[in-house]
PDB file of C-alpha atoms in Angstrom:
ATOM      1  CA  UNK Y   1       0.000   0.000   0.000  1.00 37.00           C
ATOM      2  CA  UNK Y   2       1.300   3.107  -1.074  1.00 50.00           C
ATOM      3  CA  UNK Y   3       2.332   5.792   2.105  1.00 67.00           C
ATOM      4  CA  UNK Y   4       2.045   9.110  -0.404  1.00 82.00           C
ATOM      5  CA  UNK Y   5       0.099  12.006   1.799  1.00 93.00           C
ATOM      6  CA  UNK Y   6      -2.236  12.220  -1.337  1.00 94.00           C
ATOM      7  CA  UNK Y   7      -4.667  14.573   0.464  1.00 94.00           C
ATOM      8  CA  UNK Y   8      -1.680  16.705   1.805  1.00 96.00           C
ATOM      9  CA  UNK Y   9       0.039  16.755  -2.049  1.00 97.00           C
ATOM     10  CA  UNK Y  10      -3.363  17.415  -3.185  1.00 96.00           C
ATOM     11  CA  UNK Y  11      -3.753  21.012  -1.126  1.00 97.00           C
ATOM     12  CA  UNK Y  12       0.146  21.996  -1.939  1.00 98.00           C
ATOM     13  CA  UNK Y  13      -0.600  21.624  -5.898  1.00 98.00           C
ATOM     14  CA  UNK Y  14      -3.821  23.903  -5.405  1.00 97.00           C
ATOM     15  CA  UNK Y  15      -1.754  26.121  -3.437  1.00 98.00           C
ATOM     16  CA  UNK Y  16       1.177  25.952  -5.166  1.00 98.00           C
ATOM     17  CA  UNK Y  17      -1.160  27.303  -8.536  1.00 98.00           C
ATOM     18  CA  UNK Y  18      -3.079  29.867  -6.302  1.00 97.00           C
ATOM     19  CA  UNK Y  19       0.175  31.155  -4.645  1.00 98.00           C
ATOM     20  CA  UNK Y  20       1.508  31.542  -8.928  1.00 98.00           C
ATOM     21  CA  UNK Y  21      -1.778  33.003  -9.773  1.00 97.00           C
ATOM     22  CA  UNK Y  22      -1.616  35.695  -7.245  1.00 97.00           C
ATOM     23  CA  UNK Y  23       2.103  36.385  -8.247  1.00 98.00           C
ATOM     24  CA  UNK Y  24       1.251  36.787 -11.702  1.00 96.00           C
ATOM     25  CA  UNK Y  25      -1.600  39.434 -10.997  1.00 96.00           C
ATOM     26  CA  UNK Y  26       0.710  41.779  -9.618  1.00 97.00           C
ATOM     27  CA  UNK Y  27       2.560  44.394 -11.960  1.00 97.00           C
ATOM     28  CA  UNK Y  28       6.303  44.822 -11.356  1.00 97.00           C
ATOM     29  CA  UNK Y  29       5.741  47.783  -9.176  1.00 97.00           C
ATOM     30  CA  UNK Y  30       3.023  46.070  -7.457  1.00 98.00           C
ATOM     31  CA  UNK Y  31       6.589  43.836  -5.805  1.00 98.00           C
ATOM     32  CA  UNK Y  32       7.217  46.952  -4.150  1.00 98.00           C
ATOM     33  CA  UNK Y  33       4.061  47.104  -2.005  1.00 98.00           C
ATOM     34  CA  UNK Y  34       3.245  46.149   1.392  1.00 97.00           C
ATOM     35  CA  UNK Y  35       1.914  42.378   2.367  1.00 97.00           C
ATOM     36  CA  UNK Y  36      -0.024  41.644   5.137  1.00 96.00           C
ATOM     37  CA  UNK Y  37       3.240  40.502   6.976  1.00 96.00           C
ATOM     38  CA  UNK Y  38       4.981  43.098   9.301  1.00 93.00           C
ATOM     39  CA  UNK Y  39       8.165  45.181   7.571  1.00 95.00           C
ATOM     40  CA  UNK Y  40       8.002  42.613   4.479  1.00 98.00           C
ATOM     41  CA  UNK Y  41       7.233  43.802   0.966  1.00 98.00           C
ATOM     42  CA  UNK Y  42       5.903  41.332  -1.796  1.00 98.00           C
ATOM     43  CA  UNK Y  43       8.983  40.834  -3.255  1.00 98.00           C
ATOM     44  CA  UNK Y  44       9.865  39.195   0.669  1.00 98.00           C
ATOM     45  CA  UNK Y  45       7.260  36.976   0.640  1.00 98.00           C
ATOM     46  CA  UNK Y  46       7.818  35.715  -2.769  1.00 98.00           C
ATOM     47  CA  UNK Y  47      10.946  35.524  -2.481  1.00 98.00           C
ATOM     48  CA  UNK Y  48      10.900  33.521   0.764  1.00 98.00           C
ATOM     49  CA  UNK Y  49       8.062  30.851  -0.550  1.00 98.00           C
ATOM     50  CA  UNK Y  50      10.651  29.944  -3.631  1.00 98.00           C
ATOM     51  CA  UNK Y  51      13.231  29.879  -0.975  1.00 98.00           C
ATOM     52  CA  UNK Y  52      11.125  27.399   0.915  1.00 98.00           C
ATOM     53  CA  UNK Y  53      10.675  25.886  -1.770  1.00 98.00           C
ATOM     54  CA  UNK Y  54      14.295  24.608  -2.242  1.00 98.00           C
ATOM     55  CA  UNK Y  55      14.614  23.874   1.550  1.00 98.00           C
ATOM     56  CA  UNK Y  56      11.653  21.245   1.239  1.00 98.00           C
ATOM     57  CA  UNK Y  57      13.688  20.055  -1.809  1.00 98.00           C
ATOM     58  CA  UNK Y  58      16.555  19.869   0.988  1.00 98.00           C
ATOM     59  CA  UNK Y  59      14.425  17.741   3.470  1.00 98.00           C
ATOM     60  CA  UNK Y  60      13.090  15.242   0.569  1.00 98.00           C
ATOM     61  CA  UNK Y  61      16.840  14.983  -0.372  1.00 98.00           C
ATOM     62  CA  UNK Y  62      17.201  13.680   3.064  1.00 98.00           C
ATOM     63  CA  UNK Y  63      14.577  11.696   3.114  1.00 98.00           C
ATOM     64  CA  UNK Y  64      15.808   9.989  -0.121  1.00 98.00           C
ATOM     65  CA  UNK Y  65      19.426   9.439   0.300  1.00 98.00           C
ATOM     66  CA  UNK Y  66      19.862   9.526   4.505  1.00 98.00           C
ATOM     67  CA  UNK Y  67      22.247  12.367   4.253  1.00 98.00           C
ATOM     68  CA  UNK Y  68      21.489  15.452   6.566  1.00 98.00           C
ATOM     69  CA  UNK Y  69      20.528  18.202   4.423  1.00 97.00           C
ATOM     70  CA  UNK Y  70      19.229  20.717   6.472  1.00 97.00           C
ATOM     71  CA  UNK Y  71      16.624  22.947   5.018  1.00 97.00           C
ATOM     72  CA  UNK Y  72      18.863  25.736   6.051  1.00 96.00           C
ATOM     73  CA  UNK Y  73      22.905  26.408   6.373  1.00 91.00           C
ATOM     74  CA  UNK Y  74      21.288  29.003   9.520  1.00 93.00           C
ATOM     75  CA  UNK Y  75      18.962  31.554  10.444  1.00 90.00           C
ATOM     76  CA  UNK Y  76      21.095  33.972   8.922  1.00 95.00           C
ATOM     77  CA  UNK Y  77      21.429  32.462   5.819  1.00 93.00           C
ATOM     78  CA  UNK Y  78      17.803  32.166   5.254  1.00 95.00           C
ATOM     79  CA  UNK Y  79      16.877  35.779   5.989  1.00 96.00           C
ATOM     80  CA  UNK Y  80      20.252  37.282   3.642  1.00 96.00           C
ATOM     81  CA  UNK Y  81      18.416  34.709   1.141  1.00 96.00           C
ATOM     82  CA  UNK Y  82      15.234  36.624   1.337  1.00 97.00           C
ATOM     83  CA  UNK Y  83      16.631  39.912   1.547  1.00 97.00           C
ATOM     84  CA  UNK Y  84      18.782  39.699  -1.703  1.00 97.00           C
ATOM     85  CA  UNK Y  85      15.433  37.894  -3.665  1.00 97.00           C
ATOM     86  CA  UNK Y  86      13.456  40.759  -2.651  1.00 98.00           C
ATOM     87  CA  UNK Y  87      15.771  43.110  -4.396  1.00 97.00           C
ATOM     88  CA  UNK Y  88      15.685  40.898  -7.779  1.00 97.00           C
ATOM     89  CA  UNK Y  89      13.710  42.232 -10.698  1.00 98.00           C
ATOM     90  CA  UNK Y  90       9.974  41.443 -10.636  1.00 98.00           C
ATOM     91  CA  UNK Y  91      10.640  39.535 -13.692  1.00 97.00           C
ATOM     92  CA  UNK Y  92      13.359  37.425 -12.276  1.00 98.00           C
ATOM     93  CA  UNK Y  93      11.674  36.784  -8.769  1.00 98.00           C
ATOM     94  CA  UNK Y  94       8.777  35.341 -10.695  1.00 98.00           C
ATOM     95  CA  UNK Y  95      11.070  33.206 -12.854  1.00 98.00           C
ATOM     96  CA  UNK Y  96      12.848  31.742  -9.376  1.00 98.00           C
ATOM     97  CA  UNK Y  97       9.597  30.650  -7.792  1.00 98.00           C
ATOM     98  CA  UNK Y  98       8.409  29.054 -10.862  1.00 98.00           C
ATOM     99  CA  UNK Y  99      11.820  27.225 -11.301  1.00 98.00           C
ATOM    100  CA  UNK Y 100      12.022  26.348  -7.481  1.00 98.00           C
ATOM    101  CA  UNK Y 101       8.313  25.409  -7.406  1.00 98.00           C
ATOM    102  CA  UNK Y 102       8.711  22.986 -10.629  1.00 98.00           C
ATOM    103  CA  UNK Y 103      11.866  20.838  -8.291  1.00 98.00           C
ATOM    104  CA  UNK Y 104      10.075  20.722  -6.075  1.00 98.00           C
ATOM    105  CA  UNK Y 105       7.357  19.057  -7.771  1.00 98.00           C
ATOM    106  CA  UNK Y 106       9.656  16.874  -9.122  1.00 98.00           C
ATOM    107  CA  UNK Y 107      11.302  15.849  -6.455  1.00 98.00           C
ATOM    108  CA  UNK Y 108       7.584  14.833  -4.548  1.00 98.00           C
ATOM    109  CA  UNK Y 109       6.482  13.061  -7.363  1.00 97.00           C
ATOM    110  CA  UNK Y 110       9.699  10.927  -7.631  1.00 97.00           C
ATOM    111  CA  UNK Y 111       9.827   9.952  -3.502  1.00 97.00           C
ATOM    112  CA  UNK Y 112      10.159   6.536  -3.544  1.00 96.00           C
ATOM    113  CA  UNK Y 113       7.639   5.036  -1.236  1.00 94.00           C
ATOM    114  CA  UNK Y 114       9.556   3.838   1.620  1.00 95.00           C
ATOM    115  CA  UNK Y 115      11.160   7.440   1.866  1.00 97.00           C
ATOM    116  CA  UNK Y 116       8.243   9.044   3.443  1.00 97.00           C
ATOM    117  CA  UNK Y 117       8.308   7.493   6.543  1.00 96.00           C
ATOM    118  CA  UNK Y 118      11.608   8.637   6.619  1.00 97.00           C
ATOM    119  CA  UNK Y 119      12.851  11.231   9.946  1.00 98.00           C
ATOM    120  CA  UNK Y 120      13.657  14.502   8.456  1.00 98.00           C
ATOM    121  CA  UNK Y 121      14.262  18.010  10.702  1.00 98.00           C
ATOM    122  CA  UNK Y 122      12.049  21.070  10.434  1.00 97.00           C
ATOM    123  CA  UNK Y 123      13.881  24.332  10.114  1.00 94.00           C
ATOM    124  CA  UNK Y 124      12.585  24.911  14.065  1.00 92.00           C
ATOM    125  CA  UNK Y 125      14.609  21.426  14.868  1.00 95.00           C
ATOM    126  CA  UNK Y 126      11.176  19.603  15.195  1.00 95.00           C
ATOM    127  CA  UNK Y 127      11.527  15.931  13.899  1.00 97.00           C
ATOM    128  CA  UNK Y 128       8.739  14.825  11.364  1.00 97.00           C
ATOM    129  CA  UNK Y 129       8.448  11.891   9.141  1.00 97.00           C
ATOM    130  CA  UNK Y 130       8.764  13.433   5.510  1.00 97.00           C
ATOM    131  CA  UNK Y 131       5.421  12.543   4.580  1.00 97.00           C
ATOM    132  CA  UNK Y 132       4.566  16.275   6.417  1.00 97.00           C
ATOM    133  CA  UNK Y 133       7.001  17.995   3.930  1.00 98.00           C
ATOM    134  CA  UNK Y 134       3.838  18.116   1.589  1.00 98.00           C
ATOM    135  CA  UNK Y 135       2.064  19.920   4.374  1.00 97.00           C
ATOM    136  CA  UNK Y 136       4.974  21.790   5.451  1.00 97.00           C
ATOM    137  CA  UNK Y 137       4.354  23.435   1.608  1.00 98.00           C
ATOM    138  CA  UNK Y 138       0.908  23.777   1.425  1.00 98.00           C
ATOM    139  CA  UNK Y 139       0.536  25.521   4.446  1.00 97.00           C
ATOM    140  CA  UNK Y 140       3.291  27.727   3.215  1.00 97.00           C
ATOM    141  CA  UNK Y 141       1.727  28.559  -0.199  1.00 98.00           C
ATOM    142  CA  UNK Y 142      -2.071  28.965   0.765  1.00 98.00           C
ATOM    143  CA  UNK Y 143      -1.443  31.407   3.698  1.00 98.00           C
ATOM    144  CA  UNK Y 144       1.364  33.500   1.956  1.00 98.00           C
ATOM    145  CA  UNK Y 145      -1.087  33.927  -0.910  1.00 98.00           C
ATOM    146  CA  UNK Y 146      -3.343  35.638   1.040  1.00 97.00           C
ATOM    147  CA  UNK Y 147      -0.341  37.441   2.559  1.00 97.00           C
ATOM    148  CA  UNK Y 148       0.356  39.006  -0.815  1.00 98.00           C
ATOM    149  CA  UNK Y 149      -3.063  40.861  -0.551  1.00 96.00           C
ATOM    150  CA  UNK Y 150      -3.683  39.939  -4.556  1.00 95.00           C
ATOM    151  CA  UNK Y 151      -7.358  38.765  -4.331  1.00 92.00           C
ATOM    152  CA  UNK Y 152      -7.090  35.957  -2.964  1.00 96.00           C
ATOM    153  CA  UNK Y 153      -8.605  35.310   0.882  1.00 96.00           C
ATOM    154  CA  UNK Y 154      -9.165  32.242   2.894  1.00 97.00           C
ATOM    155  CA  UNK Y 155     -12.654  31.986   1.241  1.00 97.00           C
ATOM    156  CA  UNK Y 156     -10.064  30.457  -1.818  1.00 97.00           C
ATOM    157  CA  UNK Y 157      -8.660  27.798   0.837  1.00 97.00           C
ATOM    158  CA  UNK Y 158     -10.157  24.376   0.621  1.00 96.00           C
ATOM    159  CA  UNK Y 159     -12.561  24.002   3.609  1.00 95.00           C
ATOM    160  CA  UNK Y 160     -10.658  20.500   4.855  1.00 95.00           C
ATOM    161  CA  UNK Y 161      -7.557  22.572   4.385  1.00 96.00           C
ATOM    162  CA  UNK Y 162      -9.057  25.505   7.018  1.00 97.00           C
ATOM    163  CA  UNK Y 163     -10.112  22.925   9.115  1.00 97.00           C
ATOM    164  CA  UNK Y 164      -6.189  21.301   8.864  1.00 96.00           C
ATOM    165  CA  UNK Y 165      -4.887  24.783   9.317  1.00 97.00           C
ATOM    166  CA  UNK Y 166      -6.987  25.666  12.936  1.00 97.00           C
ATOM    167  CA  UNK Y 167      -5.756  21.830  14.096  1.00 96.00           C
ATOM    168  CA  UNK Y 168      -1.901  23.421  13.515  1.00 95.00           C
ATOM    169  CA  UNK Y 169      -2.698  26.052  15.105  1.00 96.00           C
ATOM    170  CA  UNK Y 170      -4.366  24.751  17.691  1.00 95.00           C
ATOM    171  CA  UNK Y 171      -1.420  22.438  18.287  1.00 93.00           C
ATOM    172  CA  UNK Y 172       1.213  25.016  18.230  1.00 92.00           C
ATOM    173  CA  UNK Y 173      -0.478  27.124  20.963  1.00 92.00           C
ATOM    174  CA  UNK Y 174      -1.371  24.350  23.626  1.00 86.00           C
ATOM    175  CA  UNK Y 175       0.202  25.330  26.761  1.00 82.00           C
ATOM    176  CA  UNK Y 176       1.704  28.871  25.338  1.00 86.00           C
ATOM    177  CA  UNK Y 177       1.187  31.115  28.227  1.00 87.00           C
ATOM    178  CA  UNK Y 178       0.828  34.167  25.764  1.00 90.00           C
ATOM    179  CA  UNK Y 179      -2.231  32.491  24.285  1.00 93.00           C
ATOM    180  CA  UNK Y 180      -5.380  33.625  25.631  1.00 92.00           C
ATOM    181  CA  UNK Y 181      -7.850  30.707  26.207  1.00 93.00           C
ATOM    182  CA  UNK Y 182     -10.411  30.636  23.443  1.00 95.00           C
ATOM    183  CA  UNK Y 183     -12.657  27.843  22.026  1.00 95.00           C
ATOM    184  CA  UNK Y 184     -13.494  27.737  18.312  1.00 97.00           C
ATOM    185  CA  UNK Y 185     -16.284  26.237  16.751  1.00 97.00           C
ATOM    186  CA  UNK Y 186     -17.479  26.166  13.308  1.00 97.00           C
ATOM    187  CA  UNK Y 187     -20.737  27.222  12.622  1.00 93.00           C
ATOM    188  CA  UNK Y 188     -22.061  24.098  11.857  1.00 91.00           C
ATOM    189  CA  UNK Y 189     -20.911  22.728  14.966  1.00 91.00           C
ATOM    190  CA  UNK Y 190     -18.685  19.940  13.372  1.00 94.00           C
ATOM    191  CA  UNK Y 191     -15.471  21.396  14.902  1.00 96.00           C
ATOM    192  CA  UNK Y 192     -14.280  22.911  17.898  1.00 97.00           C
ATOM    193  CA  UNK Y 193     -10.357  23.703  18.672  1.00 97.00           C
ATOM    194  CA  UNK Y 194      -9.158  25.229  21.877  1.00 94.00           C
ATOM    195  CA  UNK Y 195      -6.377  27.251  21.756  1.00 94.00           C
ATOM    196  CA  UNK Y 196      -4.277  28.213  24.826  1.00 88.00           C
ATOM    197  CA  UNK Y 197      -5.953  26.037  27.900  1.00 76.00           C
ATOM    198  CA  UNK Y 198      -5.535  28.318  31.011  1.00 76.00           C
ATOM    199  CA  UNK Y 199      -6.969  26.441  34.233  1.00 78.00           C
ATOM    200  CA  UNK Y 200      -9.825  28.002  35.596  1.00 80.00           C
ATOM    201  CA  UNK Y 201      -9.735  30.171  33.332  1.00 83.00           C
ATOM    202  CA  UNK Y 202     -13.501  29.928  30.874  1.00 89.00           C
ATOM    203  CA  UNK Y 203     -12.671  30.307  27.184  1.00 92.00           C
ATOM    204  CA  UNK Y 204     -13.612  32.590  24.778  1.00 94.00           C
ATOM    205  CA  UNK Y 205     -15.740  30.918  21.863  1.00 96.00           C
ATOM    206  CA  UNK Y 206     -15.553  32.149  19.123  1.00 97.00           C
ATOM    207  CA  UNK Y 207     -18.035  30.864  16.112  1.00 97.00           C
ATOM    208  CA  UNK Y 208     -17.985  31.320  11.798  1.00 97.00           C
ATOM    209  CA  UNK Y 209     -17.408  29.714   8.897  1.00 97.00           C
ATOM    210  CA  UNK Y 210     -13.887  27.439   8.688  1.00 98.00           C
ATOM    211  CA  UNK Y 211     -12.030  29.858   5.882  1.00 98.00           C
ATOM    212  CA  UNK Y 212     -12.911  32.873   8.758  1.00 98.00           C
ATOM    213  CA  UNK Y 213     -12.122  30.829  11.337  1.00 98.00           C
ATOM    214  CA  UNK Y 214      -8.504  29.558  10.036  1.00 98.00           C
ATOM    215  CA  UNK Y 215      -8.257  33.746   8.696  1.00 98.00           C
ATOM    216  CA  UNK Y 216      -8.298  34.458  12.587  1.00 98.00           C
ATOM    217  CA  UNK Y 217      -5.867  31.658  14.015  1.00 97.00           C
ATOM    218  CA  UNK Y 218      -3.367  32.654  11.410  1.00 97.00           C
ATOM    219  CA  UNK Y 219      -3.658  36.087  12.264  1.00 95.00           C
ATOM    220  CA  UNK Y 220      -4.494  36.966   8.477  1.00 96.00           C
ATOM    221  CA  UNK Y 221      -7.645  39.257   7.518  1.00 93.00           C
ATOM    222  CA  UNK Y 222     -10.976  37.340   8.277  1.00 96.00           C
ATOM    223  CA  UNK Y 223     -13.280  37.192   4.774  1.00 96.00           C
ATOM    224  CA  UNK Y 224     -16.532  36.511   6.993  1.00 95.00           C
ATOM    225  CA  UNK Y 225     -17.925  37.566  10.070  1.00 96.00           C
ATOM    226  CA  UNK Y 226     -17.061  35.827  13.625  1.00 97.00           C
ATOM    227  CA  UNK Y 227     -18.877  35.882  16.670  1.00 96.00           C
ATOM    228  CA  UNK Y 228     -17.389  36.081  20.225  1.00 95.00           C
ATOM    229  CA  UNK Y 229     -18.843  35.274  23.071  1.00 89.00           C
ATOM    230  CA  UNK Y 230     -21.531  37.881  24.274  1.00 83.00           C
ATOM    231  CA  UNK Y 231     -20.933  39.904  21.247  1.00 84.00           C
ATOM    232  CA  UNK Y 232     -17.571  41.131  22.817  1.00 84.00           C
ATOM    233  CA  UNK Y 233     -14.185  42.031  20.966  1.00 90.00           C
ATOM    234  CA  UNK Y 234     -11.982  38.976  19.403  1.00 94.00           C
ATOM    235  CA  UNK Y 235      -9.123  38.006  21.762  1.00 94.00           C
ATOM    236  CA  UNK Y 236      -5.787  39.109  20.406  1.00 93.00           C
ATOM    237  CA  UNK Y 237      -3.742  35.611  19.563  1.00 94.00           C
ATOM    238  CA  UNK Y 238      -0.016  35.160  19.045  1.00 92.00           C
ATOM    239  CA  UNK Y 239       1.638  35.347  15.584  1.00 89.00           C
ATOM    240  CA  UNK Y 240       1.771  31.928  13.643  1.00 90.00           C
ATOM    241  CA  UNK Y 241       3.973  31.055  10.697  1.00 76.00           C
TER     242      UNK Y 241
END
């Protein structure tokens, strides 16, 4: 039986094209402008999702041969990397992601089976099997594409992605002390996540759709309206991602 994270490879293709379709909708000087990420332009954020790109390459390399290849050579590395993309002519930072995006394709479609269950090491030092590097990328390329602020919103995410999205999140934030306690539930009443767990402490809930939901625990602009407990204001959460 094959081990391929179909659903997961499934959500980084459609995010992969959404994250392209985005880039391609913004004129050169459009690079220039802000994204919804503090002090980064949208020449940073491009140019950091190719350079993710290649450090997923890294991991699968890994994965495939048993040789540590880190996704980066250090922190500092990785943020000169950025820096010096975002500089690049518009025209050349598209050409890079579409170059980095296409290995990377490659190299998940030519995983041999019994190198997904392979141990591989997340930038953060967090040891996964690499059958979450397809995650790992479609989280990357769905929420940066609404970080471009190019028409696209989490109304464009996949509802089963939102849904994987709050259960990161949710993760993540367990036991943070900086996390206020809050309890989110879909409005169909299919899911709930708490985030942040403070004893004695009564959560928050917060209700709405999954892309608004998922909008708010990202800490990206909500497309829909959510509803706090009591009508009061939206607890403030940490950043994520």
């Amino acid at each position: 039986m094959s081990v391929r994270p179909a659903a997961m490879l499934e959500w980084a293709a459609k995010g992969t094209a959404a994250f392209e379709g985005a880039v391609h909708r913004l004129t050169d000087p459009g690079f220039t402008k802000s994204s919804y990420l503090p002090d980064w332009s949208r020449a940073h954020v491009v140019a950091h999702v190719a350079r993710n790109a290649d450090a997923l390459v890294n991991l699968l390399t890994w994965a495939r041969t048993g040789v540590e290849t880190p996704m980066y050579a250090s922190g500092d590395q990785r943020a000169c990397e950025i820096e010096e993309g975002a500089r690049r002519p518009a025209e050349e930072l598209r050409a890079e992601l579409l170059a980095a995006d296409s290995r990377l394709a490659a190299e998940l479609a030519a995983l041999p089976d019994e190198s997904w269950t392979a141990t591989v090491r997340t930038a953060r030092g967090r040891e996964v099997p690499a059958s979450q590097v397809p995650w790992m990328r479609a989280r990357e390329v769905w929420v940066h594409a609404v970080d471009l602020d190019a028409d696209t919103s989490f109304d464009d995410v996949p509802h089963d992605m939102c849904a994987a999205l709050v259960d990161d999140v949710a993760g993540s934030f367990q036991g943070r002390p900086d996390c206020p306690s809050v309890r989110l539930r879909s409005e169909d009443g299919a899911h709930t996540w708490l985030l942040g767990d403070s004893p004695g402490v009564e959560p928050v809930v917060v209700s709405g759709d999954l892309p608004s939901l998922a909008a708010y625990a990202t800490g990206r602009p909500v497309p829909g309206p959510l509803y706090p407990t009591g009508g009061g204001t939206l607890p403030t959460l940490p950043a994520w991602l």
